[in-house]
mmCIF file of C-alpha atoms and ligand atoms in Angstrom:
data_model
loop_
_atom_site.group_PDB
_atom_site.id
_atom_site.type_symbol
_atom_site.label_atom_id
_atom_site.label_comp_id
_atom_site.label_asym_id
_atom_site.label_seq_id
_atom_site.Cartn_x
_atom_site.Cartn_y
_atom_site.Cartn_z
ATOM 1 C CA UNK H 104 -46.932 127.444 150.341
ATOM 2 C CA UNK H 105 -46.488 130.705 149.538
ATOM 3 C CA UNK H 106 -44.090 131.178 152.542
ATOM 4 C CA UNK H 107 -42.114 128.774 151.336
ATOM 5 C CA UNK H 108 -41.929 129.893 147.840
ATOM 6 C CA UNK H 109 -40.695 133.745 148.960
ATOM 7 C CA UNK H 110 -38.328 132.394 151.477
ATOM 8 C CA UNK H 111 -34.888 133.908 150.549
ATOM 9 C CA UNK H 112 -33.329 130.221 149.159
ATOM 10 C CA UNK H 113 -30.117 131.624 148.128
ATOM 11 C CA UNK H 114 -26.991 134.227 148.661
ATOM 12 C CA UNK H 115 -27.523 135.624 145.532
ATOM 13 C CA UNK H 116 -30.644 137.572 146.875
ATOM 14 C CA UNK H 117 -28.597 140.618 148.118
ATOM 15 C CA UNK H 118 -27.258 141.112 144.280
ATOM 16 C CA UNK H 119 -30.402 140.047 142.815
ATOM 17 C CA UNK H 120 -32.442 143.219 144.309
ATOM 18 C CA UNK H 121 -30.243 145.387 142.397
ATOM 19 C CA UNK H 122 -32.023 143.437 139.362
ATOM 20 C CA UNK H 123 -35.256 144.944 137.743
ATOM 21 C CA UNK H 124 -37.027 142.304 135.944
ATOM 22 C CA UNK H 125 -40.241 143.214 134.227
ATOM 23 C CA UNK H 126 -43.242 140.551 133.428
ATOM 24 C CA UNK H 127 -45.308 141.431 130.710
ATOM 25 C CA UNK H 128 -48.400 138.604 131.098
ATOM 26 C CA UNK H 129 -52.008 138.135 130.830
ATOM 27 C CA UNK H 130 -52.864 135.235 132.620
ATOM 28 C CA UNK H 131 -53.168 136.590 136.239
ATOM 29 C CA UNK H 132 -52.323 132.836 137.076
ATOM 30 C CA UNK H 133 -49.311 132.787 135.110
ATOM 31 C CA UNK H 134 -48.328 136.099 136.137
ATOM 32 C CA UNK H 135 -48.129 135.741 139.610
ATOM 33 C CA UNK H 136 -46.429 132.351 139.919
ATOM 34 C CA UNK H 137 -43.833 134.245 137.886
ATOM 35 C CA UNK H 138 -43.908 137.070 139.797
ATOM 36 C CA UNK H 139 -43.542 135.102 143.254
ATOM 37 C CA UNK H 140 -41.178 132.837 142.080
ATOM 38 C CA UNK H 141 -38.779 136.043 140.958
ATOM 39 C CA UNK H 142 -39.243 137.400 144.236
ATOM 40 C CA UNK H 143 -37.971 134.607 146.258
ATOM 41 C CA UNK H 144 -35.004 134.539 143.857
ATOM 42 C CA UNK H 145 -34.948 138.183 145.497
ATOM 43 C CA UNK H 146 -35.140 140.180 142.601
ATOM 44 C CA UNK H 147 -37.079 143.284 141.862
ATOM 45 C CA UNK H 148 -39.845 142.644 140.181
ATOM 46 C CA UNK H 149 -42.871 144.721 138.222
ATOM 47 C CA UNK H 150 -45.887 143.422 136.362
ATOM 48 C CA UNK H 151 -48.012 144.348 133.835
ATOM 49 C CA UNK H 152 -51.307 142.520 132.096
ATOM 50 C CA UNK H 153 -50.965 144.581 129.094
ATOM 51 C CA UNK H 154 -49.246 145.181 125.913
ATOM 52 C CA UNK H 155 -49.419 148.660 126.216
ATOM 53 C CA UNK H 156 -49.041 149.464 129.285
ATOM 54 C CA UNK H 157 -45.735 146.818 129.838
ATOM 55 C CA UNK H 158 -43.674 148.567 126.870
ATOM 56 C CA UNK H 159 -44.815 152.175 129.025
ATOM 57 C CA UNK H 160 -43.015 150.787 131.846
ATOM 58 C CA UNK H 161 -39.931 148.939 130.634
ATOM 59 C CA UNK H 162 -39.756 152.648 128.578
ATOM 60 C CA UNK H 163 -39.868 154.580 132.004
ATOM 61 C CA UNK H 164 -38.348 152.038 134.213
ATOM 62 C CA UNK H 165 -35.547 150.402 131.921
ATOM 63 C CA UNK H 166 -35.656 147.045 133.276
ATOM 64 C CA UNK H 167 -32.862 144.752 133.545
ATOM 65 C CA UNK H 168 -35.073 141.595 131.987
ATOM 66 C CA UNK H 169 -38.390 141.452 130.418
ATOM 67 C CA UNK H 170 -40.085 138.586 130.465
ATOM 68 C CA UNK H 171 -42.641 138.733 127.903
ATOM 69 C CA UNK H 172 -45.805 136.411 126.702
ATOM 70 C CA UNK H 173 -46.354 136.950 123.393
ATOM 71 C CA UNK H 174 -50.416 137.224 122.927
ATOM 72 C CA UNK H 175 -51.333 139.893 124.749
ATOM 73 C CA UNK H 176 -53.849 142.742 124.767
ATOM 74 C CA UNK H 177 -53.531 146.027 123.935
ATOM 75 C CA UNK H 178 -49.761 145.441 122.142
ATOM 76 C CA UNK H 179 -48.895 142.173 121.228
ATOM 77 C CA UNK H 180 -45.508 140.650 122.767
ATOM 78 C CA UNK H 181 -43.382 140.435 118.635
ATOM 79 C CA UNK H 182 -44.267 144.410 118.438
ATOM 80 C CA UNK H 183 -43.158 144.844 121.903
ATOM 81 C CA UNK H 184 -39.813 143.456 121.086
ATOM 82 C CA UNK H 185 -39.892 145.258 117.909
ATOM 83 C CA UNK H 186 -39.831 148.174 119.775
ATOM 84 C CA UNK H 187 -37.523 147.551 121.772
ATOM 85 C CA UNK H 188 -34.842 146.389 119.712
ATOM 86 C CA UNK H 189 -35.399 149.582 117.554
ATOM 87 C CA UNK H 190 -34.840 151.904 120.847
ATOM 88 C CA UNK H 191 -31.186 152.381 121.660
ATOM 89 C CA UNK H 192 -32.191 153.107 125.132
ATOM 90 C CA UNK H 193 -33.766 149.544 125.803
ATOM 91 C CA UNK H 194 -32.307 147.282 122.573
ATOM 92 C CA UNK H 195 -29.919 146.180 125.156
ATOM 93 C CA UNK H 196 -32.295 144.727 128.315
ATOM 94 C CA UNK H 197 -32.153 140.550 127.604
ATOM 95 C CA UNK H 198 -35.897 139.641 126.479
ATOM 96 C CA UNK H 199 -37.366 136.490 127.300
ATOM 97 C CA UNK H 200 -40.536 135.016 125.651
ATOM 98 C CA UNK H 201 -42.588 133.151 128.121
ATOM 99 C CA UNK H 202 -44.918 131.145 124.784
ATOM 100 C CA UNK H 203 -47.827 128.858 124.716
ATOM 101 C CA UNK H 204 -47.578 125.716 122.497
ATOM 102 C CA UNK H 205 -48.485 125.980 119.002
ATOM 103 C CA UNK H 206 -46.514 129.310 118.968
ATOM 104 C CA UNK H 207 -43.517 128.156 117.822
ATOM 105 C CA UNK H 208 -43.315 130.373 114.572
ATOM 106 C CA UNK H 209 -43.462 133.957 116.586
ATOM 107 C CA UNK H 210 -40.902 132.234 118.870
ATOM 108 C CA UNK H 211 -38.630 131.626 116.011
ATOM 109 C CA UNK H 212 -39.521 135.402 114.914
ATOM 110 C CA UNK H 213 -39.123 136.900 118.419
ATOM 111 C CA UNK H 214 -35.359 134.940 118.631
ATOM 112 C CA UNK H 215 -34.504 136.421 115.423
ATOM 113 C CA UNK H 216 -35.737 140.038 116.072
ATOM 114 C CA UNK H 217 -33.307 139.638 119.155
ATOM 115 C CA UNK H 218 -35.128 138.061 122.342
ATOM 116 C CA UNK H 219 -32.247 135.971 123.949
ATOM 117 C CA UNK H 220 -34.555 133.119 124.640
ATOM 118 C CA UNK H 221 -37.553 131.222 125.163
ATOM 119 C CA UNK H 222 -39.586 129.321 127.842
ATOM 120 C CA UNK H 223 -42.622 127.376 126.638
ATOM 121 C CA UNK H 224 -45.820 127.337 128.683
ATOM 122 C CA UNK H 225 -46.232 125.577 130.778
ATOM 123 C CA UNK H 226 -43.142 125.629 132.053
ATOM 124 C CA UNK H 227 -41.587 124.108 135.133
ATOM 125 C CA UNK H 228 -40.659 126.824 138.273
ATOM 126 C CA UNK H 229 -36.614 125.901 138.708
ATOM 127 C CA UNK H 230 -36.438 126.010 134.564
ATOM 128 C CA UNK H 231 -37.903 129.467 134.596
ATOM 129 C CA UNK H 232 -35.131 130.785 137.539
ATOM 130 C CA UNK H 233 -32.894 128.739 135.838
ATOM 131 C CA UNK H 234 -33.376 130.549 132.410
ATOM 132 C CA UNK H 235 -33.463 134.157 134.430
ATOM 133 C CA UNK H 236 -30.410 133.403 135.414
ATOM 134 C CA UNK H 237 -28.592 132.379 132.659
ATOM 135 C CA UNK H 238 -29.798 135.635 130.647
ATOM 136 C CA UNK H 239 -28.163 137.926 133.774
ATOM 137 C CA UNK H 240 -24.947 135.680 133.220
ATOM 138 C CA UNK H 241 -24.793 136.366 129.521
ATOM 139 C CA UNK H 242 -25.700 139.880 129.830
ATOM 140 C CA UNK H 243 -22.836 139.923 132.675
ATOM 141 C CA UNK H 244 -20.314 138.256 130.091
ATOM 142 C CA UNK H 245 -21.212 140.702 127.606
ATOM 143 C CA UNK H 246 -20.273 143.445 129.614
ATOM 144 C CA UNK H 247 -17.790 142.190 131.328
ATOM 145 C CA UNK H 248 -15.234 139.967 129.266
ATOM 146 C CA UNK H 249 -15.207 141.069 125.595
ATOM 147 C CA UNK H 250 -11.390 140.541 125.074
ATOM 148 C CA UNK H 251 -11.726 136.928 125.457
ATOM 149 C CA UNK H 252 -9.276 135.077 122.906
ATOM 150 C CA UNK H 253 -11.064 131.770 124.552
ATOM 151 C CA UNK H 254 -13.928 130.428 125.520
ATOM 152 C CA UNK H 255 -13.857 127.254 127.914
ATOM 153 C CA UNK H 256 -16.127 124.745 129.531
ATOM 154 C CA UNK H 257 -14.411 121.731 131.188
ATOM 155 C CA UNK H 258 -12.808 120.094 128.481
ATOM 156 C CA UNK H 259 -14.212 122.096 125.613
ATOM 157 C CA UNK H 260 -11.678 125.193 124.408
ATOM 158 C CA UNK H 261 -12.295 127.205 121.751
ATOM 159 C CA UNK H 262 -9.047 129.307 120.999
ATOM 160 C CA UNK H 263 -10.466 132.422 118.961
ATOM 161 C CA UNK H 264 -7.394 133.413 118.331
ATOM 162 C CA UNK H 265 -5.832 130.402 116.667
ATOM 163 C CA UNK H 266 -9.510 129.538 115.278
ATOM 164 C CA UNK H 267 -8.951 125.952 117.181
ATOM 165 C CA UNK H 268 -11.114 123.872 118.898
ATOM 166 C CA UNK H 269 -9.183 121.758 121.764
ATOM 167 C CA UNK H 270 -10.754 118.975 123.322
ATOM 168 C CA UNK H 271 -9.427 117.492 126.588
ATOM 169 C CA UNK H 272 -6.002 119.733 125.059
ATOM 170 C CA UNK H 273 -6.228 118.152 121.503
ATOM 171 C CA UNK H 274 -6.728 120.064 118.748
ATOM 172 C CA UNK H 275 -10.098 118.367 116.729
ATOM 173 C CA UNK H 276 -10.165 119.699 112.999
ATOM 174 C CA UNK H 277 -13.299 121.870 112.309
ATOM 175 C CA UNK H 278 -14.467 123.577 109.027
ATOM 176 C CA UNK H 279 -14.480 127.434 109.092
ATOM 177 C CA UNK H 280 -18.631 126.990 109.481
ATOM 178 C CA UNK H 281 -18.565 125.020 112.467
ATOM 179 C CA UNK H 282 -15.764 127.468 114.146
ATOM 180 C CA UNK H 283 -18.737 130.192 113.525
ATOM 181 C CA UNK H 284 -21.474 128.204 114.787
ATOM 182 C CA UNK H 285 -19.683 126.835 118.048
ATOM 183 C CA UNK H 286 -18.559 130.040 118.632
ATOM 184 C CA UNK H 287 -21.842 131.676 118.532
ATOM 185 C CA UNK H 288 -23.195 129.129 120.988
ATOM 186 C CA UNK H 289 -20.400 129.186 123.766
ATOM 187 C CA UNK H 290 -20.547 132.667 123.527
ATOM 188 C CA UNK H 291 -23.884 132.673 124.664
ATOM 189 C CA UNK H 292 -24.654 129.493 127.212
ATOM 190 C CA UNK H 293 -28.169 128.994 127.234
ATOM 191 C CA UNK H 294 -29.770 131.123 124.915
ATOM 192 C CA UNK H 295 -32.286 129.619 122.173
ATOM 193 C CA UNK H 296 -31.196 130.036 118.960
ATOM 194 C CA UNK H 297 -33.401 129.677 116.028
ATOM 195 C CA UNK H 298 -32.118 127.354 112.693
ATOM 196 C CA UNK H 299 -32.102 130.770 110.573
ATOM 197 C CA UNK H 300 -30.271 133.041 112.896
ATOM 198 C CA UNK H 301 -27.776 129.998 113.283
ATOM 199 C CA UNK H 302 -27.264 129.355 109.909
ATOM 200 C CA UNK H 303 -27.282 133.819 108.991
ATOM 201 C CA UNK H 304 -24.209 133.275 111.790
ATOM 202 C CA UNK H 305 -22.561 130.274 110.280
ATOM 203 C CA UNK H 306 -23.273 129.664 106.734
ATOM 204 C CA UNK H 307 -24.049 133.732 106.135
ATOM 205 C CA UNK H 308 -27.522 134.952 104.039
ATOM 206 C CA UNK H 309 -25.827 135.409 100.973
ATOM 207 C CA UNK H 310 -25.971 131.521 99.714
ATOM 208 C CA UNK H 311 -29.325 129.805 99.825
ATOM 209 C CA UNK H 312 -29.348 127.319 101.999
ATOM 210 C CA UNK H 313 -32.272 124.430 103.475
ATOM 211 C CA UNK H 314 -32.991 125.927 106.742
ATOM 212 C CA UNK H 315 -32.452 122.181 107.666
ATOM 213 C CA UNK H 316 -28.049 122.624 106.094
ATOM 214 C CA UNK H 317 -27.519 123.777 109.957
ATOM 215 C CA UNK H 318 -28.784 120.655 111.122
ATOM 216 C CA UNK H 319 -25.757 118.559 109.414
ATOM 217 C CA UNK H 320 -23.377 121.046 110.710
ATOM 218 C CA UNK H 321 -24.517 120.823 113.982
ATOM 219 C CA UNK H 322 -24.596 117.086 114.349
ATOM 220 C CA UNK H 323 -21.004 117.382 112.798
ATOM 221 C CA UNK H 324 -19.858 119.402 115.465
ATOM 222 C CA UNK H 325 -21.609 117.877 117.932
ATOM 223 C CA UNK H 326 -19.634 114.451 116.830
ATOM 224 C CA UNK H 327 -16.135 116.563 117.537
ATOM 225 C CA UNK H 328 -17.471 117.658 121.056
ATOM 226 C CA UNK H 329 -16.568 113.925 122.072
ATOM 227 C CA UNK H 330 -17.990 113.549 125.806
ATOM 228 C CA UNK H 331 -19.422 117.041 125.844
ATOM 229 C CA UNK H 332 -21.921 116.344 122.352
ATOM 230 C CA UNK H 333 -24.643 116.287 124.748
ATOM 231 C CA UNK H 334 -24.384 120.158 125.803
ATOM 232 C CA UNK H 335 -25.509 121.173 122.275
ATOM 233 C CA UNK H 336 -29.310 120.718 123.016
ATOM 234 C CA UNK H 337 -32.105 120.423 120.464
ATOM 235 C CA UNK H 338 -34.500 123.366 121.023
ATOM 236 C CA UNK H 339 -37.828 121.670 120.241
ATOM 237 C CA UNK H 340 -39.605 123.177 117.171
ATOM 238 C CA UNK H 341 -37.028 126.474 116.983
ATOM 239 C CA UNK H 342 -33.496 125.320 117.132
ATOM 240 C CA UNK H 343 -30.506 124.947 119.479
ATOM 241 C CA UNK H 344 -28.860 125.820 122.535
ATOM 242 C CA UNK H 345 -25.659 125.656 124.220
ATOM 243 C CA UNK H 346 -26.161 124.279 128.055
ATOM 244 C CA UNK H 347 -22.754 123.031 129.704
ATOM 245 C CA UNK H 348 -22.355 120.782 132.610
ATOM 246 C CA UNK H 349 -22.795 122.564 135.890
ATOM 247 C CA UNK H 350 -19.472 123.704 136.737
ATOM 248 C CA UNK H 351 -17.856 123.260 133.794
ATOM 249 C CA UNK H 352 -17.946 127.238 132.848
ATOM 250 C CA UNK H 353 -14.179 128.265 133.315
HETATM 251 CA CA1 LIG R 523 -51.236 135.672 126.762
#
């Protein structure tokens, strides 16, 4: 079994080793399926059972990832994050909060202190890589690309430059608010946004607004996405995320 799990199962492993992720959980359990799972994906990976001692390390090691439980001795996982958004040094590593159920309300604050996502316990082994992987993507883009004057998947094109959403090459009509809120999910395929950080993006924090006002906007956009509606995915209890077809990232 465990053989199986660390065998090298993709090309990616040379690149990945160059990758520091850091797992910050107390469930030994939990901890090392993580950890093994990582390190067949061939990254680099280091572990700690404690609040305290995980922020020491991400401090001294400056991971590339942290993937951190929220309840946790010592230093819970929020403060952690805290912490880290507040350092300069470290606001930038991509946080992921690995939660139990029932803990959706830290999620929601975690996402809107600045964790990129979220993966619920428990959680199936391919949606955990999968998640990894999207955060190194992002964080990639982010470095990478930020003169983009589009941003295209399949069909989908969002001009940023013209402010025009094309689908299959046809200009669909949005409202300034829905430009705002596709762009901030395209922009960032596959992260977890919470309903309040989507509608501070969209709507702004200056008009009071139903936490529930993004919901009409998003089913309004999602009726101009034609085909693609279904890539604007309900985040259970927190919010939304942008997940494109396979293959459809330009
Ligand atoms: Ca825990």
């Amino acid at each position: 079994m465990i053989s199986t799990l660390l065998r090298n199962r993709s090309g990616e492993s040379e690149l990945n080793a160059s990758r520091h992720v850091m797992v910050v959980e107390d469930e030994a359990d939990i901890r090392r399926v993580i950890e093994l799972n990582l390190l067949a994906e061939g990254y680099n990976v280091k572990v700690a059972a404690d609040g305290n001692e995980g922020l020491e390390v991400i401090r001294s090691i400056k991971p590339d990832l942290v993937l951190l439980d929220l309840m946790l001795p010592g230093k819970d996982g929020l403060d952690i994050c805290r912490e880290m958004k507040a350092d300069p040094s470290l606001t930038d590593i991509p946080v992921i909060i690995v939660s139990a159920r029932g803990e959706e309300q830290d999620v929601i604050i975690g996402l809107g202190l600045g964790a990129d996502d979220y993966i619920c316990k428990p959680f199936r082994v391919g949606e955990l890589v999968s998640r990894v992987k999207a955060a190194f993507r992002r964080a990639e883009n982010r470095s990478g690309n930020e003169t983009n004057s589009s941003l295209s998947f399949g069909d989908v094109v969002l001009d940023l430059e013209a402010r025009k959403l094309l689908i299959s090459g046809v200009e669909v009509h949005t409202t300034a608010t829905e430009f705002r809120l596709l762009q901030a999910l395209l922009e960032s395929p596959g992260k977890a946004f919470s309903r309040q950080l989507l509608t501070d993006i969209a709507i702004g924090d200056e008009v009071y607004v139903n936490e529930r006002t993004i919901d009409s906007h998003v089913s309004s956009v999602r009726s101009k996405l034609g085909d693609a509606r279904g890539w604007i995915r309900t985040v259970w209890g927190v919010g939304y995320r942008f997940e494109p077809e396979q293959g459809s990232q330009a």
